[in-house]
Amino acid sequence: MSVYHCAFTSTRTLYSSSFTPSRTFRILHRHRSNISDFHSTMPHHKKRSGKKEHKWTQKPGSDLSADAAEFRPAASAEGITNGIGRLTMVENNAQSPVVPVIQFGGIRLDELAPHGQSPVGKPKVYGTVSTATVDDSKKTVDTAAQTLGFSKLFNSNLLEKFTVDNSTYSTTKIRATFYPKFENEKSDQEVRIRMIEMVAKGLATLEVSLKHSGSLFMYAGHEGGAYAKNSFGNVYTAVGVFVLGRIFRKAWGTEASKKQAEFNDFLEREHMSVSMELVTAVLGDHGQRPREDYVVVTAVTELGNGKPKFYSTPEIIAFCRKWRLPTNHVWLFSTRNSVTSFFAAYDALCEEGTATSVCKALDEVADVSVPGSIDHIKVQGEILEGLVARIVSHESTKEMELVLKDYPLPVDEVHQDLGPDLREICAANRSDEKHQIKALLENTGASFCPDYVDWFGIDASDIHPRNADRSVVSKFLQANPSDYSTTKLMEMVRLMKEKRFPAAFKCYHNFRKINSMSSDNLHYKMVIHVHSDSTFRRYQKEMRYKPDLWPLYRGFFVEINLFKASKEKAAEMAKTSIDVGINNKNSDDISGKKGLADEDANLMIKLKFLTYKLRTFLIRNGLSVLFKDGPAAYKAYYLRQMKIWNTSPGKQRQLSKMLDEWAVYIKRKCGNRQLSSSIYLSEAEPFLEQYAKRSPENQALIGCAGDLVRTEDFLAIVEGGGDEEGDLDTEKILEPSSPGLDSIQKKEGLIVFFPGIPGCAKSALCKEILSASEGLEDDRPIHSLMGDLIKGRYWQKVADERRKKPYSIVLADKNAPNEEVWRQIEDMSRSTKASAVPIVPDSEGTDSNPFSLDALAVFIYRVLNRVNHPGNLDKSSPNVGYVLLMFYHLYDGKNRSEFESELIERFGSLVKMPLLKSERSPIPDSVKTVLEEGINLYRLHTNRHGRSEPSKGTYAKDWVLWEKQLREVLFRNADYLASIQVPFEIAVDQVLEQLKRIMKGEYITPISEKRKFGTIIFAAIDVPIADVHNLLSNISENDPKVKTFIENNIVNNLQKAHITLAHKRSHGVTAVANYGRIVNQKVPVDVTALLLSDKLAALEAQPGSIDGQKITSKNEWPHLTLWTAQGIPPKEANTLPELVLQGKATRIEFNPPFTITGVLQFH
């Protein structure tokens, strides 16, 4: 294995980049003459001692010097100066509208390319070729005349007066974006298998990087803006800019100001953004408070040529070394042996791994290890969040070699006075968030942050709020697209709105364009904020049907320009847009994935460590459960999480003991006042440190604790208590709290409940179950509690009934529509020793709701046919449609599969009540339309008024009209709605049959697709127990003493047999992991002798070969332990050869040896 001294990216979530190696490296060689000054300032770094050097060899036939081309001239300094200082105030003039030239790469098209050349397909560059100076005097907006002009503009309601017609055009400019959130449709195990298969066949290489624990920060230069995950102009981005600016000062010393300005200009001119993991102690606690505040580059993106293009790993290294930006550790696995060993190493370390042990193990099993420019242990600490593994080109090793030769490591940091650090600034400025932001930006310096427009707007920003009206999006979609990129972005936004994906399109005034605004020329910034991970999954599904769709990115920020254009200008834009579109389509057709199918190119898996998860998910995210619901609910929460993760039984016991003690400790210390999640480590770290000192077992459980960095005095002030990264939310809770329903015991009670919607026939079903109780073949008493007849807290009443009649069956005749209710039922099941069974109406569902529109139509139709309903929800109710839409939206965000899986995971079983016939006509357009109109109206109403009654809101008249139209449409389609329903008698029979199977213990829980890998402790050859018994029978035939010994000690006690090859405690993780290449394969074993003593018995064994390769055991004496006396641990069998020499044991040799066959497995 080889080690290279270089930098690499560690992403928040990596995504396979579109990468064409031949194109990239022709570019690298093409520009050697242009970056010669870079080589002179960055000498090769000395090799670290003790590291082996990799011998690079060039592939035959590769011509890296071919296709030389001229380097594109650098844009002029004038073309990249700040727009605010450059532009002049534009008066309203309908006769002469301002029509901007289409922009690519941050400057005007006519400034970007020489005459006659297309800007598309520009060569990749990693740094400036000529320095563009920046005049700071042009960077500020601070005059009374401008303030007066701004006031005039804002007070004239430009957007409201801006009308969309045939001459209206829109231009967009993506300012920052991060990798799409890709969700594997296959299980983790299937992804692993496919990854190993691709590497083994030479189709790909597996690339693995460390996962630093911080927040997403994106930077597009001072003009382009600084962005957090879903926002900008706040303390998160101010911290990011300060830390990045300080990185430049550390790396460049006296040249820092010049390089900062050059970097800003370069990103603006080339229209690029850089994504980073921002790791800092001032923005709230993750798994460990970092020792230093820093950034790690995770992505570099070209934004100026149509669809964003993400740099490959070698390209990122070149870019970062040019600018001396921090990057991370990467490992490459290009053989079957190495990739299987990697997964085995992770499984061996997943419950105890820290940065030191993980990096050491991966260094030993990887084909290539490329250390980064920063050390996780030195800057972050030992607690490692995880690893990210993804499939990349099989030529990645060669591509890396070319970059490392052309871009040596930068020189070490320059030691100089850097001024106050981040923590000192935050500590000295704690009056409010605005004051803290201003102090951070001032200390960043004018060369990197010349003005504060993105944070505070213009000096007269109080004249008009930053937020823009929602109509920006609608007018954007109505306008004509001026170029290819705008067309594709419109397509994306339109699709998401039409499909009602959970996402917001938040628009803001673009103060940087204030000088060019007029009544016919408006500028905005749009943030595409995805609210749910389901949006990415649903969007990916749409991309399969529409391959030309652009991906949905995370951290998505776009500038929008709405303007009027003359016919001549419109024609010119149309031609340019067509040309650019053709070029982009052609470039997209050239596979950047080196022949990998999309499904394979996107293969990625995230692997987290328990030492991190116990802090963030079990302690931090469990605080709200502990303080709100108490220790019992907290215990249920953490046990559920551990089951989701498939934590080993031993670790579950250790963690349970520790977390119970933590709950008592923190409740006693804080009382009823919940500990803040943002500073939870102030209490958790000292507790963990003391707990770890008690025993080596505790130390391994905790991983590392101590040396706490206190943040209370310098924590950044976040108004509203927001969490930009969003990882303070608890993971999905799925573990069944009910006793195993595969074998319900009659001494327990049973709760039958209904996650449904009014009109799903639960009350009628309960009556049928009561009348047919004898048919259930269960002698427990059964009774029903109807929610509409019970006053007060319904579920408390059910719990009371359960305590009175603990062995009864309760039919909870009330809708149980959300996780809050399910959690109450779980708690009730535990406290009253009952099982719980959900009965749900069967429906195909939609992409975001477990109930389809035709199911919703049937439910509403049934309610409208009710009379004298106890809950007053019948045909006499004026708001039937609204009430059912309210219930319908309680399930929003889960498709049918997710809905059913969660119920099964929580409660262990699921009963489906047939609702709609499988062979039925499609829902009539009129019914579909009226329901969709109601859904839209409901969303408008709740967005503005929350849960207020429809009669009290802005849309009161709309509700009245819609309710009337709903009734008319449904009754007009009464025959259709009646014809598509499964007859009620058939539905009842099927429900009763399913309930009977559950009560008799015949229910089979569906197989879960969740990850089922456990931690690996040792590698062994598992031998069939029957073969061992046969062997012992053959041995005992010739020796009565041996026969007696075997019959007395072994025959009834030997339940399983294996030959240990390597144990991670004795031989190390790598020794165990190296068997990964032959796991699950059959291994012949020669049994050569039987060794006996009064306390031990074992078979001496010699593993054979697989495909001609000898399998060797790391044990000095390979053996199969048969028996140990009471109180003697199995490892003592290793002493038998020595006991034979001492005369304290007997050796019976077999000549010839017996041969048995086992299977190599991890345990």
Short mmCIF file of N, CA and C in Angstrom, two decimals, residues 33 44 73 187 335 338 467 524 856 858 939 952 976 1018 1075:
data_model
loop_
_atom_site.label_atom_id
_atom_site.label_comp_id
_atom_site.label_asym_id
_atom_site.label_seq_id
_atom_site.Cartn_x
_atom_site.Cartn_y
_atom_site.Cartn_z
N SER A 33 2.38 25.83 -18.54
CA SER A 33 3.12 27.07 -18.72
C SER A 33 2.47 28.23 -18.00
N HIS A 44 8.09 21.24 -3.44
CA HIS A 44 7.63 19.91 -3.04
C HIS A 44 7.85 19.72 -1.56
N PRO A 73 -7.84 34.10 -22.44
CA PRO A 73 -7.34 35.31 -21.79
C PRO A 73 -8.13 35.62 -20.54
N SER A 187 -30.69 -1.80 -0.35
CA SER A 187 -30.26 -1.85 1.04
C SER A 187 -28.75 -1.67 1.11
N THR A 335 -8.84 -3.24 -5.51
CA THR A 335 -8.84 -4.70 -5.68
C THR A 335 -9.90 -5.32 -4.79
N SER A 338 -8.68 -5.62 -1.14
CA SER A 338 -8.68 -4.41 -0.33
C SER A 338 -10.08 -3.93 -0.01
N ASN A 467 -36.82 40.28 2.68
CA ASN A 467 -37.69 39.29 2.04
C ASN A 467 -38.50 39.92 0.92
N TYR A 524 -33.43 39.54 -7.82
CA TYR A 524 -33.73 38.84 -6.58
C TYR A 524 -32.76 37.68 -6.37
N LEU A 856 -59.15 8.89 -0.49
CA LEU A 856 -59.64 10.10 0.18
C LEU A 856 -61.05 10.43 -0.28
N VAL A 858 -63.34 8.37 -1.31
CA VAL A 858 -64.27 7.40 -0.70
C VAL A 858 -64.53 7.77 0.76
N ARG A 939 -53.46 24.08 1.99
CA ARG A 939 -52.07 24.51 2.21
C ARG A 939 -51.96 26.03 2.30
N LYS A 952 -62.81 31.44 9.76
CA LYS A 952 -62.22 32.62 10.38
C LYS A 952 -61.04 33.19 9.60
N TYR A 976 -69.74 5.70 -9.27
CA TYR A 976 -68.33 5.32 -9.39
C TYR A 976 -67.74 5.02 -8.01
N PHE A 1018 -14.23 -11.42 15.58
CA PHE A 1018 -13.20 -12.35 15.12
C PHE A 1018 -13.62 -13.02 13.81
N TYR A 1075 -9.44 -11.21 6.08
CA TYR A 1075 -10.18 -12.41 5.67
C TYR A 1075 -11.45 -12.05 4.90
#
